[in-house]
Short mmCIF file of C-alpha atoms in Angstrom, two decimals:
data_model
loop_
_atom_site.label_atom_id
_atom_site.label_comp_id
_atom_site.label_asym_id
_atom_site.label_seq_id
_atom_site.Cartn_x
_atom_site.Cartn_y
_atom_site.Cartn_z
CA MET A 44 2.88 9.37 -15.71
CA ALA A 45 6.56 9.64 -16.45
CA SER A 46 8.35 6.34 -17.16
CA LEU A 47 12.18 5.80 -16.93
CA ASN A 48 11.91 2.13 -18.18
CA ALA A 49 9.48 -0.65 -18.85
CA PHE A 50 8.56 -1.13 -15.18
CA VAL A 51 7.27 1.40 -12.54
CA THR A 52 9.24 2.18 -9.39
CA GLY A 53 6.80 3.44 -6.74
CA ALA A 54 6.11 3.97 -2.99
CA ASP A 55 3.19 3.77 -0.79
CA VAL A 56 2.98 7.13 1.16
CA SER A 57 -0.51 6.86 2.54
CA SER A 58 0.33 8.04 6.12
CA LEU A 59 2.19 11.31 4.81
CA PRO A 60 -0.66 13.98 5.49
CA SER A 61 -1.06 12.65 9.04
CA LEU A 62 2.63 12.89 9.72
CA GLU A 63 2.87 16.23 8.35
CA ARG A 64 0.11 17.33 10.70
CA SER A 65 2.08 15.79 13.56
CA GLY A 66 5.01 17.99 12.92
CA VAL A 67 7.10 15.68 10.91
CA VAL A 68 9.51 17.46 8.44
CA PHE A 69 11.52 15.98 5.73
CA HIS A 70 14.91 16.72 4.22
CA ASP A 71 16.59 15.73 1.06
CA LYS A 72 20.06 14.06 0.85
CA GLU A 73 21.73 17.46 0.94
CA GLY A 74 19.94 18.29 4.17
CA LYS A 75 17.57 20.86 2.64
CA GLU A 76 13.95 20.79 3.85
CA ALA A 77 11.62 19.71 1.22
CA ASP A 78 8.34 18.14 0.17
CA LEU A 79 8.54 14.26 0.74
CA ILE A 80 6.84 13.53 -2.61
CA GLU A 81 9.33 15.97 -4.37
CA ILE A 82 12.12 14.10 -2.87
CA LEU A 83 10.96 10.79 -3.93
CA ALA A 84 10.21 11.94 -7.42
CA GLU A 85 13.68 13.36 -7.68
CA ASN A 86 15.11 9.98 -6.60
CA GLY A 87 13.23 7.77 -9.15
CA VAL A 88 9.91 7.17 -7.71
CA GLN A 89 7.33 7.25 -10.62
CA CYS A 90 4.10 6.51 -8.99
CA ILE A 91 2.70 6.59 -5.57
CA ARG A 92 0.34 4.09 -3.87
CA VAL A 93 -2.45 5.42 -1.60
CA ARG A 94 -4.75 3.23 0.49
CA ILE A 95 -8.33 4.17 0.87
CA TRP A 96 -10.58 2.99 3.77
CA VAL A 97 -14.29 3.71 3.61
CA ASP A 98 -14.93 5.41 6.98
CA PRO A 99 -11.87 5.20 9.29
CA TYR A 100 -13.72 7.18 12.23
CA ASP A 101 -15.92 6.16 15.13
CA GLN A 102 -19.44 7.51 15.80
CA ASN A 103 -17.81 10.42 17.20
CA GLY A 104 -15.65 11.29 14.52
CA ASN A 105 -12.38 9.95 16.21
CA GLY A 106 -9.94 8.66 13.61
CA TYR A 107 -8.73 5.07 13.68
CA GLY A 108 -5.09 6.00 12.94
CA GLY A 109 -2.91 4.47 10.45
CA GLY A 110 -3.13 7.86 8.72
CA ASN A 111 -6.86 8.09 8.73
CA CYS A 112 -6.88 7.10 5.17
CA ASP A 113 -10.04 8.27 3.92
CA LEU A 114 -10.93 9.55 0.29
CA ASP A 115 -10.12 13.02 1.06
CA ASN A 116 -6.68 11.76 2.11
CA ALA A 117 -6.26 10.25 -1.27
CA ILE A 118 -7.47 13.31 -3.03
CA GLU A 119 -4.85 15.45 -1.27
CA LEU A 120 -2.12 12.96 -2.34
CA GLY A 121 -3.28 12.37 -5.87
CA ARG A 122 -3.16 16.10 -6.23
CA ARG A 123 0.45 16.39 -4.96
CA ALA A 124 1.47 13.30 -7.08
CA ARG A 125 0.12 15.21 -10.35
CA GLU A 126 2.15 18.30 -9.28
CA GLN A 127 5.35 16.21 -9.48
CA ASN A 128 4.20 14.66 -12.77
CA ILE A 129 4.25 11.11 -11.13
CA GLY A 130 1.47 8.49 -11.13
CA LEU A 131 -1.11 7.23 -8.72
CA LEU A 132 -2.01 3.72 -7.61
CA VAL A 133 -5.27 3.79 -5.78
CA ASP A 134 -5.61 1.00 -3.33
CA PHE A 135 -9.29 0.23 -2.11
CA HIS A 136 -9.21 -1.90 0.95
CA TYR A 137 -13.23 -2.20 1.02
CA SER A 138 -12.99 -1.75 4.70
CA ASP A 139 -13.02 1.12 7.44
CA PHE A 140 -9.57 0.04 8.56
CA TRP A 141 -6.51 -2.29 7.66
CA ALA A 142 -7.45 -5.30 5.47
CA ASP A 143 -5.10 -8.48 5.21
CA PRO A 144 -5.44 -12.03 5.06
CA SER A 145 -6.25 -12.06 8.89
CA ARG A 146 -9.13 -9.57 8.62
CA GLN A 147 -11.29 -8.35 5.96
CA THR A 148 -13.92 -6.46 8.14
CA LEU A 149 -17.10 -5.29 6.43
CA PRO A 150 -17.47 -1.46 6.44
CA LYS A 151 -19.83 -0.32 9.22
CA ALA A 152 -22.25 1.22 6.75
CA TRP A 153 -22.36 -1.88 4.57
CA LYS A 154 -23.40 -4.38 7.34
CA GLY A 155 -26.62 -6.18 6.96
CA GLN A 156 -26.73 -6.04 3.23
CA THR A 157 -27.49 -9.02 1.07
CA LYS A 158 -24.83 -10.40 -1.38
CA GLU A 159 -26.81 -8.75 -4.25
CA GLU A 160 -26.94 -5.49 -2.34
CA LEU A 161 -23.17 -5.55 -1.51
CA THR A 162 -22.38 -6.34 -4.94
CA GLN A 163 -24.32 -2.81 -6.07
CA THR A 164 -22.77 -1.09 -3.14
CA ILE A 165 -19.17 -2.06 -4.03
CA TYR A 166 -19.68 -0.83 -7.65
CA ASN A 167 -21.20 2.33 -6.51
CA TYR A 168 -18.51 3.00 -3.94
CA THR A 169 -15.68 2.49 -6.30
CA TYR A 170 -17.18 4.26 -9.27
CA ASP A 171 -18.17 7.37 -7.13
CA SER A 172 -14.75 7.38 -5.42
CA LEU A 173 -12.95 7.28 -8.73
CA LYS A 174 -14.97 9.96 -10.27
CA GLN A 175 -14.40 12.23 -7.16
CA LEU A 176 -10.74 11.75 -7.80
CA LYS A 177 -10.85 12.55 -11.47
CA TYR A 178 -13.16 15.66 -10.63
CA ASN A 179 -10.17 16.90 -8.63
CA GLY A 180 -7.97 16.72 -11.79
CA ILE A 181 -6.25 13.59 -10.45
CA ILE A 182 -4.78 11.17 -13.04
CA ILE A 183 -5.26 7.39 -11.95
CA ASP A 184 -2.87 4.91 -13.48
CA TYR A 185 -3.76 1.77 -11.35
CA VAL A 186 -6.62 0.86 -9.13
CA GLN A 187 -6.20 -2.10 -6.74
CA ILE A 188 -9.38 -3.69 -5.91
CA GLY A 189 -8.84 -5.12 -2.43
CA ASN A 190 -5.79 -5.52 -0.22
CA GLU A 191 -4.08 -8.96 0.25
CA ILE A 192 -7.27 -10.79 -0.77
CA ASN A 193 -6.05 -14.41 -0.25
CA ASN A 194 -9.12 -15.05 1.77
CA GLY A 195 -11.48 -12.77 0.18
CA ILE A 196 -12.69 -9.33 0.81
CA CYS A 197 -15.48 -7.68 2.67
CA GLY A 198 -16.05 -10.30 5.32
CA GLN A 199 -16.67 -13.09 2.72
CA SER A 200 -15.84 -16.60 3.50
CA GLY A 201 -13.17 -17.01 0.90
CA LEU A 202 -11.82 -16.08 -2.41
CA GLU A 203 -14.37 -17.90 -4.40
CA SER A 204 -17.40 -16.28 -2.63
CA SER A 205 -15.71 -12.88 -3.26
CA CYS A 206 -15.38 -13.04 -7.03
CA GLU A 207 -18.96 -11.32 -7.64
CA LEU A 208 -17.87 -8.45 -5.62
CA LEU A 209 -14.44 -8.34 -7.13
CA GLU A 210 -15.96 -8.33 -10.75
CA SER A 211 -18.32 -5.49 -9.70
CA ALA A 212 -15.55 -3.51 -8.43
CA SER A 213 -13.50 -4.05 -11.76
CA LYS A 214 -16.55 -3.24 -13.90
CA ALA A 215 -16.70 0.07 -11.86
CA VAL A 216 -13.10 0.83 -12.44
CA LYS A 217 -13.42 0.03 -16.31
CA GLU A 218 -16.33 2.40 -16.58
CA ALA A 219 -14.98 5.22 -14.28
CA VAL A 220 -11.35 5.30 -15.52
CA PRO A 221 -11.00 3.00 -18.53
CA GLU A 222 -7.39 4.05 -18.86
CA ALA A 223 -6.48 2.70 -15.63
CA LYS A 224 -5.07 -0.79 -15.08
CA VAL A 225 -7.11 -3.02 -12.42
CA VAL A 226 -4.96 -4.64 -9.85
CA VAL A 227 -5.70 -7.72 -7.84
CA HIS A 228 -3.32 -7.92 -4.75
CA PHE A 229 -2.26 -11.23 -2.80
CA THR A 230 0.53 -12.06 -0.30
CA ASP A 231 2.43 -14.88 1.13
CA PRO A 232 4.14 -15.93 -2.17
CA GLY A 233 6.24 -18.47 -0.39
CA SER A 234 3.37 -20.56 0.59
CA PHE A 235 0.13 -19.36 -1.17
CA ASP A 236 -0.70 -20.92 -4.56
CA PHE A 237 -1.02 -18.00 -6.92
CA GLY A 238 -2.02 -20.43 -9.75
CA TRP A 239 -5.08 -21.57 -7.72
CA ALA A 240 -6.02 -17.90 -7.02
CA ALA A 241 -5.73 -16.92 -10.77
CA LYS A 242 -7.89 -20.05 -11.60
CA VAL A 243 -10.53 -18.81 -9.17
CA LEU A 244 -10.67 -15.49 -10.47
CA GLU A 245 -10.81 -16.71 -14.05
CA LYS A 246 -13.62 -19.02 -13.08
CA GLY A 247 -15.35 -15.99 -11.38
CA CYS A 248 -15.12 -13.92 -14.48
CA VAL A 249 -13.04 -11.35 -12.65
CA ASP A 250 -11.42 -8.95 -15.26
CA TYR A 251 -8.07 -7.47 -14.17
CA ASP A 252 -4.91 -6.46 -15.65
CA VAL A 253 -2.27 -6.83 -13.12
CA PHE A 254 -1.69 -9.60 -10.47
CA ALA A 255 0.31 -8.10 -7.56
CA THR A 256 1.88 -9.60 -4.45
CA SER A 257 3.48 -8.28 -1.27
CA TYR A 258 6.96 -9.65 -0.68
CA TYR A 259 8.71 -9.09 2.53
CA PRO A 260 11.93 -11.10 2.46
CA TYR A 261 11.84 -11.85 6.32
CA TRP A 262 8.41 -13.45 6.02
CA HIS A 263 7.90 -14.66 2.41
CA GLY A 264 10.61 -16.92 1.47
CA SER A 265 13.16 -17.06 -1.27
CA LEU A 266 13.25 -15.20 -4.65
CA GLU A 267 13.25 -18.32 -6.53
CA ALA A 268 9.92 -19.26 -4.88
CA LEU A 269 8.52 -15.98 -5.64
CA LYS A 270 9.57 -16.24 -9.18
CA THR A 271 8.03 -19.74 -9.72
CA ASN A 272 4.76 -18.71 -8.14
CA LEU A 273 4.43 -15.66 -10.33
CA LYS A 274 5.55 -17.43 -13.42
CA THR A 275 2.38 -19.51 -13.44
CA ILE A 276 0.59 -16.11 -13.71
CA THR A 277 2.44 -14.77 -16.84
CA GLU A 278 2.69 -18.05 -18.62
CA ASN A 279 -0.70 -19.52 -18.00
CA TYR A 280 -2.97 -16.49 -17.67
CA GLY A 281 -0.89 -13.83 -19.61
CA LYS A 282 -1.19 -11.19 -16.89
CA GLN A 283 1.17 -8.55 -15.83
CA VAL A 284 2.93 -8.99 -12.43
CA MET A 285 3.89 -6.36 -9.69
CA ILE A 286 5.34 -6.22 -6.22
CA ALA A 287 2.73 -4.01 -4.40
CA GLU A 288 4.47 -3.99 -1.10
CA THR A 289 8.10 -4.54 0.10
CA SER A 290 10.43 -3.08 2.73
CA TYR A 291 13.44 -3.90 4.77
CA PRO A 292 14.87 -2.56 8.14
CA TYR A 293 17.93 -0.15 8.09
CA THR A 294 18.30 -0.53 11.81
CA ASP A 295 17.37 -2.84 14.58
CA ARG A 296 16.57 0.04 16.87
CA ASP A 297 13.13 1.06 17.81
CA THR A 298 13.07 4.84 17.08
CA ASP A 299 9.76 5.89 18.32
CA GLY A 300 9.10 3.71 21.50
CA HIS A 301 6.34 1.65 19.69
CA PRO A 302 7.33 -2.04 19.01
CA GLU A 303 8.34 -2.91 15.56
CA SER A 304 6.54 -5.54 13.42
CA VAL A 305 9.76 -7.66 12.67
CA THR A 306 13.26 -7.93 14.21
CA VAL A 307 15.90 -8.77 11.73
CA LYS A 308 19.63 -9.19 12.70
CA ASP A 309 21.32 -8.21 9.32
CA THR A 310 20.13 -4.48 8.97
CA SER A 311 21.82 -1.42 7.32
CA VAL A 312 20.86 1.20 4.75
CA GLN A 313 23.10 -0.82 2.54
CA ARG A 314 21.05 -4.08 3.07
CA GLN A 315 17.78 -2.13 2.21
CA MET A 316 19.35 -1.11 -1.09
CA VAL A 317 20.46 -4.69 -1.78
CA MET A 318 17.13 -6.32 -1.08
CA PHE A 319 15.27 -3.77 -3.23
CA LEU A 320 17.82 -4.26 -6.19
CA ASP A 321 17.84 -7.89 -5.96
CA LEU A 322 14.13 -8.26 -5.66
CA SER A 323 13.66 -5.94 -8.80
CA LYS A 324 16.36 -7.90 -10.58
CA ALA A 325 14.63 -11.12 -9.91
CA MET A 326 11.26 -9.48 -11.29
CA GLU A 327 13.04 -8.16 -14.33
CA THR A 328 13.24 -11.98 -15.55
CA PHE A 329 9.61 -11.51 -16.43
CA GLY A 330 10.46 -9.04 -18.99
CA GLU A 331 7.55 -6.87 -20.58
CA SER A 332 5.24 -8.83 -17.96
CA TYR A 333 6.98 -6.92 -15.08
CA GLU A 334 4.85 -4.10 -14.18
CA GLY A 335 6.39 -2.61 -11.17
CA ILE A 336 7.58 -2.51 -7.73
CA PHE A 337 6.40 -0.34 -4.68
CA TYR A 338 8.16 0.24 -1.33
CA TRP A 339 5.77 0.50 1.42
CA GLU A 340 5.63 3.51 3.65
CA PRO A 341 9.22 4.68 3.22
CA ALA A 342 8.65 7.73 5.57
CA TRP A 343 6.63 6.51 8.44
CA ILE A 344 8.85 7.78 11.15
CA CYS A 345 8.82 9.01 14.59
CA VAL A 346 6.68 11.98 15.27
CA PRO A 347 8.53 14.85 17.19
CA ALA A 348 7.49 15.28 20.78
CA GLU A 349 8.79 16.26 24.21
CA ASP A 350 8.37 12.85 25.71
CA GLN A 351 6.76 9.56 25.07
CA ASN A 352 3.47 10.47 26.55
CA SER A 353 3.29 13.56 24.44
CA ARG A 354 3.95 11.41 21.41
CA LYS A 355 1.35 8.93 22.42
CA ALA A 356 -1.21 11.91 22.43
CA VAL A 357 -0.07 13.05 19.08
CA TRP A 358 -0.68 9.51 17.52
CA GLU A 359 -4.12 9.43 19.16
CA ARG A 360 -5.25 12.65 18.29
CA LEU A 361 -3.94 12.93 14.70
CA GLY A 362 -3.89 9.12 13.58
CA SER A 363 -0.21 9.18 12.72
CA GLY A 364 0.53 5.84 14.48
CA TRP A 365 -0.49 2.31 13.46
CA ALA A 366 -3.88 2.47 15.08
CA THR A 367 -5.53 4.67 17.88
CA SER A 368 -7.67 3.39 20.68
CA TYR A 369 -10.72 4.43 18.98
CA ALA A 370 -10.23 1.66 16.37
CA ALA A 371 -10.46 -1.21 18.93
CA GLY A 372 -14.39 -1.03 18.59
CA TYR A 373 -14.07 -1.93 14.84
CA ASP A 374 -10.85 -3.94 14.83
CA GLY A 375 -10.08 -6.10 17.81
CA GLN A 376 -6.55 -6.33 16.84
CA ALA A 377 -6.10 -2.43 17.35
CA ALA A 378 -6.85 -3.02 21.28
CA ARG A 379 -3.43 -4.83 21.43
CA TYR A 380 -1.17 -2.72 19.03
CA HIS A 381 -2.47 0.85 19.01
CA GLY A 382 0.11 3.50 19.20
CA GLY A 383 2.98 4.57 16.80
CA SER A 384 4.63 3.35 13.73
CA ALA A 385 5.50 -0.44 13.61
CA THR A 386 7.69 0.02 10.50
CA ASP A 387 9.83 3.14 11.39
CA SER A 388 12.97 0.95 11.24
CA GLN A 389 12.06 0.13 7.72
CA ALA A 390 11.78 3.79 6.54
CA LEU A 391 14.26 5.31 3.90
CA PHE A 392 14.48 8.41 6.20
CA ASP A 393 16.06 8.58 9.56
CA GLU A 394 14.26 9.45 12.69
CA GLU A 395 14.88 13.20 12.05
CA GLY A 396 13.22 12.97 8.58
CA CYS A 397 16.58 13.07 6.66
CA ALA A 398 16.84 11.14 3.50
CA MET A 399 19.30 8.24 3.66
CA GLU A 400 21.22 6.78 0.82
CA SER A 401 18.79 4.03 0.23
CA VAL A 402 16.12 6.62 -1.20
CA SER A 403 18.30 6.60 -4.37
CA MET A 404 17.52 2.86 -4.98
CA PHE A 405 14.42 3.75 -7.12
CA SER A 406 16.68 5.58 -9.61
CA LEU A 407 19.58 2.88 -9.34
CA VAL A 408 17.30 0.17 -10.03
CA HIS A 409 16.74 1.41 -13.47
CA SER A 410 20.36 2.35 -14.27
CA TRP A 411 21.57 -1.00 -13.13
CA MET A 412 18.88 -3.16 -15.00
#
């Protein structure tokens, strides 16, 4: 992986193949049609982050949406990353759909297993998936074992009860891709005690290299609180720290007719850039312990269609929206919010797919540090 500096600048582009199948086309800052990953690489993105769901389809093969992010999707994006000479962070959710503190739903195929069986299953799944990626010539730089695991993974009752599974996943990473760094990922840095989590992981003998967090400024408090929380990790546990997800709106307008996940008053392309630069500047105070920063879904924009009903049909058929109605049987939340992108207002590309000035912030963050 090419590196411009001691820390990595990256972007999560998991939904990209589904967007392209839905007719979305991207343009660089000069207005020329171009591959999204190429545009990002030319503007300082050094690594892409790609989520993997175990089986994001119903019994009839209908996708749950959110990009239908199965292993094949990750293989496609991993190949494209290598073509651009940039790195890959593999983000295992260990679920068939979205995993976060409010839900860590066990994959359908893993239901009914004992804890011992589940521990072996998560090892086999992690190991086999990584080997398939490597078989396809993909270089893996980071492997994230679980997504926003404050409350545990795989339907477990908490972080403590998840340590056996996490250690099994970590062991699989170390044996399948020993050159990759193992990442654990939490969220809510303004209120969740990272020191407590690190202590639980240490007690549970979970082997990892990077302690990552999401940081969305409109939800997660001040930068000072973020730094204070992460300082415990670097000073007491000697781990690298990372921002695995962040984003900020460039507009208060909903561009695709599907409600946004957040409403912020102070929005602009410039505010996007200031947020990202300020966040990375705050993280830079950790020196060599600062591993990197990833912008979440910078290109999840409106899909082209003649009217809103046609657009809804595309989201449902190709999975390029937040969720499809087919996901409701697995994830109850999907019944309430299925449809388009909930974060199109936070993209770095406008609704026509044209790169905005903020796409250059990945390069700027290195030149200004």
